PDB file of C-alpha atoms in Angstrom:
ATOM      1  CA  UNK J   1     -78.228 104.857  -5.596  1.00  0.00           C
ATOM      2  CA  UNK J   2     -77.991 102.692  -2.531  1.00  0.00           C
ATOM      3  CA  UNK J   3     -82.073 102.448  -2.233  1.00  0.00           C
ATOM      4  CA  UNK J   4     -81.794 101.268  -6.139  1.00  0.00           C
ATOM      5  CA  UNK J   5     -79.274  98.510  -5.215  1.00  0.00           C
ATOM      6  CA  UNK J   6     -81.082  96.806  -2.281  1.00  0.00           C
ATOM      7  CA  UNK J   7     -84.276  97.597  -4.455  1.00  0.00           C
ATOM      8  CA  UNK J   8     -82.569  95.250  -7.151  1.00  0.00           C
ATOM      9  CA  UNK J   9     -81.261  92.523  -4.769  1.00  0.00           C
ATOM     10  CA  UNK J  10     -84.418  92.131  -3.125  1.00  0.00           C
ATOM     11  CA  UNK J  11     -85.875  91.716  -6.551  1.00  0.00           C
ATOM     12  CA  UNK J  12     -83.211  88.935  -7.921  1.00  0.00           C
ATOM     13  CA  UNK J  13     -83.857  87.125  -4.457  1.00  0.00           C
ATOM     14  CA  UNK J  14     -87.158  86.994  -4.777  1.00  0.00           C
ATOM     15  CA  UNK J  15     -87.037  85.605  -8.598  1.00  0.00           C
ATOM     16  CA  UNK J  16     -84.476  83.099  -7.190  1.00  0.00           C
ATOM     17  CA  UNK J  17     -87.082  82.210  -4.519  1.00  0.00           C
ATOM     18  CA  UNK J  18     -89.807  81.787  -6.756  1.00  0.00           C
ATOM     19  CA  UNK J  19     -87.874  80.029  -9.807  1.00  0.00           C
ATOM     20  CA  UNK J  20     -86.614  77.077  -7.064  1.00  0.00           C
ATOM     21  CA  UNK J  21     -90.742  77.022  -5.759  1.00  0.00           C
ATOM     22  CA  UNK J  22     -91.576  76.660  -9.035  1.00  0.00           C
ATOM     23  CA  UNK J  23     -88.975  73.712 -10.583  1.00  0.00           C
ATOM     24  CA  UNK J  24     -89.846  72.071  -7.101  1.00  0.00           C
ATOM     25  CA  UNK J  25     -86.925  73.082  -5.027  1.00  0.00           C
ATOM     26  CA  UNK J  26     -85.968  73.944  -1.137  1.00  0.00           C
ATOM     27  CA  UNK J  27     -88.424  75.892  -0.593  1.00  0.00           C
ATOM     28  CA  UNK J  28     -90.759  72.700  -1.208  1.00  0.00           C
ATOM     29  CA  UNK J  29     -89.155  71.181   1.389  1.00  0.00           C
ATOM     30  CA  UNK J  30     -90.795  70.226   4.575  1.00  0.00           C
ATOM     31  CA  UNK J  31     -89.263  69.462   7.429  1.00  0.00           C
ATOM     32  CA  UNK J  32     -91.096  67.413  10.803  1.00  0.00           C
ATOM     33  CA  UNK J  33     -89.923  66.019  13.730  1.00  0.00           C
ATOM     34  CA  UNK J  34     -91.383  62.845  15.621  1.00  0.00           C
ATOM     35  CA  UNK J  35     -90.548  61.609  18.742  1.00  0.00           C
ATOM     36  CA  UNK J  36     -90.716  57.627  19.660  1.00  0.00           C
ATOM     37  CA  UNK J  37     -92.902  56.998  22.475  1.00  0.00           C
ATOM     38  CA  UNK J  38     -90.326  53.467  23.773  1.00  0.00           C
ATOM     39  CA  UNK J  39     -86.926  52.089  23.124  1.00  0.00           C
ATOM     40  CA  UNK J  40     -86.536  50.235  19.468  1.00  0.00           C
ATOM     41  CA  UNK J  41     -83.288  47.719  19.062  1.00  0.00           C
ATOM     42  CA  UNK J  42     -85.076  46.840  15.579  1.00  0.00           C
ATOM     43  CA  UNK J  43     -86.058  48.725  12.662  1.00  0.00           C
ATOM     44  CA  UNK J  44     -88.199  47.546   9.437  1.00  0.00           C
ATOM     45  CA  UNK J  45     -88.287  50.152   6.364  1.00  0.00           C
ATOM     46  CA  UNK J  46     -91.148  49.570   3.920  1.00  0.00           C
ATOM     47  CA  UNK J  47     -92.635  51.330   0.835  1.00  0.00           C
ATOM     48  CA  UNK J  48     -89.380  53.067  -0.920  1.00  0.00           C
ATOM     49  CA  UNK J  49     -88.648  55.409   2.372  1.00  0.00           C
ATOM     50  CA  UNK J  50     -84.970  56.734   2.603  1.00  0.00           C
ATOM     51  CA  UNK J  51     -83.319  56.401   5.828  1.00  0.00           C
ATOM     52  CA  UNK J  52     -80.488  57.803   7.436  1.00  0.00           C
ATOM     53  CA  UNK J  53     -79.387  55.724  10.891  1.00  0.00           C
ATOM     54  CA  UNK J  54     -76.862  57.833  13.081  1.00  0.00           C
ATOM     55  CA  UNK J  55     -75.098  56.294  16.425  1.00  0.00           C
ATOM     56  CA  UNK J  56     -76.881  58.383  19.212  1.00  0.00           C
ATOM     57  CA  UNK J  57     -79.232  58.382  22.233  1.00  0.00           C
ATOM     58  CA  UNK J  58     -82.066  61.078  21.197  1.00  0.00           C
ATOM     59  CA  UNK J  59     -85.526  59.642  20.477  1.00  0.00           C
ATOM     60  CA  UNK J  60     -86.224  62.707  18.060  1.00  0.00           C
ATOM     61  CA  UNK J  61     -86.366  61.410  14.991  1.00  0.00           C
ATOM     62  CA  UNK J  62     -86.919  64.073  11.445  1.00  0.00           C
ATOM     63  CA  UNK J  63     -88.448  63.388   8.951  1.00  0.00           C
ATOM     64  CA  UNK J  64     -87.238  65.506   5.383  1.00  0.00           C
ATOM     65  CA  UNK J  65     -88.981  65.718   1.781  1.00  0.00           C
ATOM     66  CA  UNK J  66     -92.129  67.519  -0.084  1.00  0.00           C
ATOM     67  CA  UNK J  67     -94.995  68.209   2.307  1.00  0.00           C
ATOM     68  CA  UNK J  68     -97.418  66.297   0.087  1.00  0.00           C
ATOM     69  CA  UNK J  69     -94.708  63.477   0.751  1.00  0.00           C
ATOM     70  CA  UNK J  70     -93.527  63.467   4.608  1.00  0.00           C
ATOM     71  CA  UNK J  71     -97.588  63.357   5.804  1.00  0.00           C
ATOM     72  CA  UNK J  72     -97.633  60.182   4.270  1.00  0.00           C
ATOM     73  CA  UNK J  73     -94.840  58.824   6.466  1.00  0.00           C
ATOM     74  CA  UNK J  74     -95.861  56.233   8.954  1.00  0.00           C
ATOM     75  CA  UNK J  75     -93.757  56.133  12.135  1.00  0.00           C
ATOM     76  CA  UNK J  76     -94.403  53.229  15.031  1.00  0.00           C
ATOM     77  CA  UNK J  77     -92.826  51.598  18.102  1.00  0.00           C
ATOM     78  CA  UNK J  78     -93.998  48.212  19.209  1.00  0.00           C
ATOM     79  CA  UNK J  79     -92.102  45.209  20.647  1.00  0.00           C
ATOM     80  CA  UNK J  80     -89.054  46.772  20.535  1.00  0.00           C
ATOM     81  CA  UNK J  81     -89.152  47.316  16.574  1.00  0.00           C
ATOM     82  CA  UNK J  82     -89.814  50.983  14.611  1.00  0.00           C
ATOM     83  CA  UNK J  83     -91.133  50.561  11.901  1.00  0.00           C
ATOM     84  CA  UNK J  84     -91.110  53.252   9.206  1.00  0.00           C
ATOM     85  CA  UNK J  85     -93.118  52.782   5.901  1.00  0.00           C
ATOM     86  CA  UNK J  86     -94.851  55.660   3.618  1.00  0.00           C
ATOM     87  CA  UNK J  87     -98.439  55.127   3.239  1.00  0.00           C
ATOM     88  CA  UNK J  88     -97.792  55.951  -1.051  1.00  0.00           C
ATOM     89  CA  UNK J  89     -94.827  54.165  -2.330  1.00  0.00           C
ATOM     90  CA  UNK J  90     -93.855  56.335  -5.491  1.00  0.00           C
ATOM     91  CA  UNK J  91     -93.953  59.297  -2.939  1.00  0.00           C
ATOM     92  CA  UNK J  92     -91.555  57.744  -0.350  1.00  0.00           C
ATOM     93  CA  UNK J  93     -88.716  57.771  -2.525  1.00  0.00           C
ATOM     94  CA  UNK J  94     -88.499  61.688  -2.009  1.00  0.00           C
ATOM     95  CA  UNK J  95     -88.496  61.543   1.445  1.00  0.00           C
ATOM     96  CA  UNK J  96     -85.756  61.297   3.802  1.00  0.00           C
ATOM     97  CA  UNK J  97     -86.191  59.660   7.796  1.00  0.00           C
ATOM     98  CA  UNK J  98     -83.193  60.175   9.975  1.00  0.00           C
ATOM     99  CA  UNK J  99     -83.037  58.084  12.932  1.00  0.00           C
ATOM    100  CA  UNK J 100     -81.082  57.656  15.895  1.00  0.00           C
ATOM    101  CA  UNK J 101     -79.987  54.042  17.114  1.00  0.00           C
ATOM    102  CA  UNK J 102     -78.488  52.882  19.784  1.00  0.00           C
ATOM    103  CA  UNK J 103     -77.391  48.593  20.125  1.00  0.00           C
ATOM    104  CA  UNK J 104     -79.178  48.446  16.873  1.00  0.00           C
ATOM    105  CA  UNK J 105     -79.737  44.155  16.519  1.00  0.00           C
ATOM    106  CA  UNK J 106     -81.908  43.993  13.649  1.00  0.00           C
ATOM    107  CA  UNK J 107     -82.745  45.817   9.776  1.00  0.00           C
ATOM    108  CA  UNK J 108     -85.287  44.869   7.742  1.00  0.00           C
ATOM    109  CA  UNK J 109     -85.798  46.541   4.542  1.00  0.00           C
ATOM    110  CA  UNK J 110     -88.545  46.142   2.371  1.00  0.00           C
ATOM    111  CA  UNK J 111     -89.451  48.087  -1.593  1.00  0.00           C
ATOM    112  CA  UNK J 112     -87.112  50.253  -3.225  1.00  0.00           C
ATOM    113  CA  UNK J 113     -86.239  52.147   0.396  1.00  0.00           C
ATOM    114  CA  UNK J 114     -82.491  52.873   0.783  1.00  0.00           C
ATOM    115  CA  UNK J 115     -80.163  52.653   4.294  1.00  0.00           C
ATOM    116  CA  UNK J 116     -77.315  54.016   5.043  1.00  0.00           C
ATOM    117  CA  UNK J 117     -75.109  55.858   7.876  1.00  0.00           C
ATOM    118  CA  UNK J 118     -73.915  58.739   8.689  1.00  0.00           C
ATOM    119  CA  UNK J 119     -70.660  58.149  10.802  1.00  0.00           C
ATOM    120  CA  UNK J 120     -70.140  54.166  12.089  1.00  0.00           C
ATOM    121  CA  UNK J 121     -72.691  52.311  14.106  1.00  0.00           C
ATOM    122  CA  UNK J 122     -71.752  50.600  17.439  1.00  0.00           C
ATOM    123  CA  UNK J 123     -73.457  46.975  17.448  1.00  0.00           C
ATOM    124  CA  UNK J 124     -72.161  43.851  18.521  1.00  0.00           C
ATOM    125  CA  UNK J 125     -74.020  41.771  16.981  1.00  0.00           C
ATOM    126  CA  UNK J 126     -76.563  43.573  13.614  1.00  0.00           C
ATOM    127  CA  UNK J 127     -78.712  41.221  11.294  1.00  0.00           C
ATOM    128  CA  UNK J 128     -79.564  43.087   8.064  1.00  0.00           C
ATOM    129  CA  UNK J 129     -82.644  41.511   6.371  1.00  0.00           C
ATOM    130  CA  UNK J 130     -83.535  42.352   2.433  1.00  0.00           C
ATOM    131  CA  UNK J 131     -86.643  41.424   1.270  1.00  0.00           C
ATOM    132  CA  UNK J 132     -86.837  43.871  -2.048  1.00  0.00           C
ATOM    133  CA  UNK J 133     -84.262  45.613  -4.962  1.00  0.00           C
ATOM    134  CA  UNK J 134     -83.085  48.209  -1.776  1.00  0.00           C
ATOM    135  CA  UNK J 135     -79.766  49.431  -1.272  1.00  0.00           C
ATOM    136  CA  UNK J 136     -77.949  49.464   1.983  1.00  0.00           C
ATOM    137  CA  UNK J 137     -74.709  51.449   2.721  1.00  0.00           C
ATOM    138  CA  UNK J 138     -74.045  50.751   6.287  1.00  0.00           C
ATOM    139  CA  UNK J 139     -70.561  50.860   8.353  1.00  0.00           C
ATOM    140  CA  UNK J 140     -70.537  49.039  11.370  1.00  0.00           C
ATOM    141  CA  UNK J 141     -68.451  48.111  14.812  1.00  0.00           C
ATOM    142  CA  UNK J 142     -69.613  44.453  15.327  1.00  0.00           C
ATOM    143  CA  UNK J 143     -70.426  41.030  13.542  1.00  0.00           C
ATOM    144  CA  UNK J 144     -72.782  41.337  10.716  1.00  0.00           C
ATOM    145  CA  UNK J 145     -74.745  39.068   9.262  1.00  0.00           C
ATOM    146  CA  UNK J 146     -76.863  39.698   5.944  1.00  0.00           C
ATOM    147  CA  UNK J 147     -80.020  37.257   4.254  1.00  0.00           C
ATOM    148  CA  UNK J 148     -83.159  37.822   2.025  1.00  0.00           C
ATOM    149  CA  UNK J 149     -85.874  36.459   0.888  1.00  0.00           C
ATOM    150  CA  UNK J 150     -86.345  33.747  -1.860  1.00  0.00           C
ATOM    151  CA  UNK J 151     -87.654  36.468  -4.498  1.00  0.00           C
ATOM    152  CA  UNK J 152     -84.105  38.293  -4.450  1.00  0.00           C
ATOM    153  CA  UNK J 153     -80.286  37.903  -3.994  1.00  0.00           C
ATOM    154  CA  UNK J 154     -77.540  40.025  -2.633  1.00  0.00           C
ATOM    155  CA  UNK J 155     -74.153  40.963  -2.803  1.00  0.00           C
ATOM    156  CA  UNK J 156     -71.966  42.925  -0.179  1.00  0.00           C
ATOM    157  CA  UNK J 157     -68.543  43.920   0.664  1.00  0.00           C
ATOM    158  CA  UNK J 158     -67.032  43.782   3.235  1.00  0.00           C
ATOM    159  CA  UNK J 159     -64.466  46.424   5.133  1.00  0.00           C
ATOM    160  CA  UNK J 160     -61.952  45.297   7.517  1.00  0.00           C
ATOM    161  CA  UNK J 161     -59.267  47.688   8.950  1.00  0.00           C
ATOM    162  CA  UNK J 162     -56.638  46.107  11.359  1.00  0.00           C
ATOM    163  CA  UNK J 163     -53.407  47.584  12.796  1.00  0.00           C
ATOM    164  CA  UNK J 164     -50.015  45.713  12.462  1.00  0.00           C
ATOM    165  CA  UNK J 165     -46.702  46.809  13.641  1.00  0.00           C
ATOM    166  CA  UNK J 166     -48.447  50.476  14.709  1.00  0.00           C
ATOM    167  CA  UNK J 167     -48.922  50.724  10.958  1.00  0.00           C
ATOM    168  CA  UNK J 168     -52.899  50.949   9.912  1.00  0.00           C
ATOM    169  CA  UNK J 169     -53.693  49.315   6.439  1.00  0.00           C
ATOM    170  CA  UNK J 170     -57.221  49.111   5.324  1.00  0.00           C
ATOM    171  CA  UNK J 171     -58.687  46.243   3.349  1.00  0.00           C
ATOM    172  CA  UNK J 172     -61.518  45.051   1.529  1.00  0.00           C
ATOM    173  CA  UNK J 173     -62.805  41.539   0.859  1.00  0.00           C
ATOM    174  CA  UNK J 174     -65.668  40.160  -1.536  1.00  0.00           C
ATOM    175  CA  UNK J 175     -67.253  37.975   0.919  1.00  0.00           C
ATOM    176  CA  UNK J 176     -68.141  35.532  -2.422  1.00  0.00           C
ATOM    177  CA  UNK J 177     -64.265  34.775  -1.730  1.00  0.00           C
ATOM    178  CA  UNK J 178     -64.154  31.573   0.676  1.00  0.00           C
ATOM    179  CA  UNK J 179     -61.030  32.362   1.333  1.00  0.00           C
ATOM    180  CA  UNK J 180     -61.763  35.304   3.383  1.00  0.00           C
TER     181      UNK J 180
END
C-alpha cells in the first residue's frame, strides 16, 4: 500500500512537471548570472528588457526568462555606463535583468523595457531619461529629475513622506500641480 502511494505521487509530479514544460512554465525558465568587469554610476535599457535595480554593492548581476530568451541578452560596462539591451526585441519582454546599483546618477530607457525597484534606492542626485512607451516604477532617497525625447511625453508622481510633531504622514503630489 505504501509502495502504491509514492508510486502515485511520483506519477502526479511528474504530469505536473511535464504539463507546466509543456504550457511554457518554470521549468522553461533559465536562470544566468553575469558579473561586470568595472564600476557603472549609469545604466541605459534598450530593446523591451525588464529590469529590476536593488540598492547593493555586488557586481553579480542575474539574468531570468526562457533560455531561447536570456542568450539574447546583451550585458556591457564602458565609461562608467551598463548598458543592457536584448539582441531580439519581442523576446526581451520575457526576460527579467536584476541589477545591483550603488550612487546610481543616470537611467536611460529605451523600447517597451520596464524599471523598477525592489526596496528604495540611495542617490543624491538620479536623472531618469525616457526615450520610448516604457514604464518606470522607481522609489528613491535623493533629487530626481525626469525628461524624454521629442517623440514621447511623460507623466509621474511624486512621493514625499515628512515627519511633523513625531507624527509621520505620507503624501503624494502630481508634479503637473505648480503649486507643489
Amino acid at each position: 500500500m505504501k509502495q502504491q502511494l509514492t508510486l502515485i505521487m511520483l506519477m502526479t509530479s511528474m504530469l505536473f512537471a511535464t504539463a507546466g514544460k509543456a504550457a511554457g512554465g518554470p521549468s522553461d525558465t533559465e536562470k544566468r548570472y553575469w558579473v561586470a568587469n568595472a564600476g557603472y554610476n549609469s545604466i541605459v535599457i534598450r530593446n523591451n528588457v525588464n529590469v529590476v535595480l536593488i540598492e547593493d554593492s555586488s557586481t553579480l548581476l542575474s539574468i531570468e526568462g526562457p533560455e531561447q530568451c536570456t542568450r539574447n541578452v546583451e550585458l556591457k560596462v564602458e565609461n562608467n555606463t551598463l548598458t543592457i539591451s536584448s539582441k531580439r526585441a519581442a523576446a526581451g519582454r520575457h526576460i527579467t535583468v536584476y541589477v545591483p546599483v550603488r550612487k546610481l546618477q543616470r537611467i536611460t530607457v529605451k523600447g517597451e523595457s520596464q524599471v523598477k525597484t525592489i526596496g528604495i534606492l540611495d542617490s543624491e542626485k538620479l536623472h531618469l531619461r525616457i526615450e520610448g512607451e516604457c514604464q518606470i516604477n522607481v522609489l528613491v532617497r535623493g533629487r530626481t529629475t525626469v525628461d524624454n525625447d521629442d517623440e514621447h511625453s511623460f507623466g509621474y508622481l511624486v512621493h514625499k513622506r515628512f515627519s511633523l510633531r513625531k507624527k509621520e504622514y505620507n503624501a503624494s503630489y502630481d508634479t503637473a500641480d505648480p503649486d507643489h
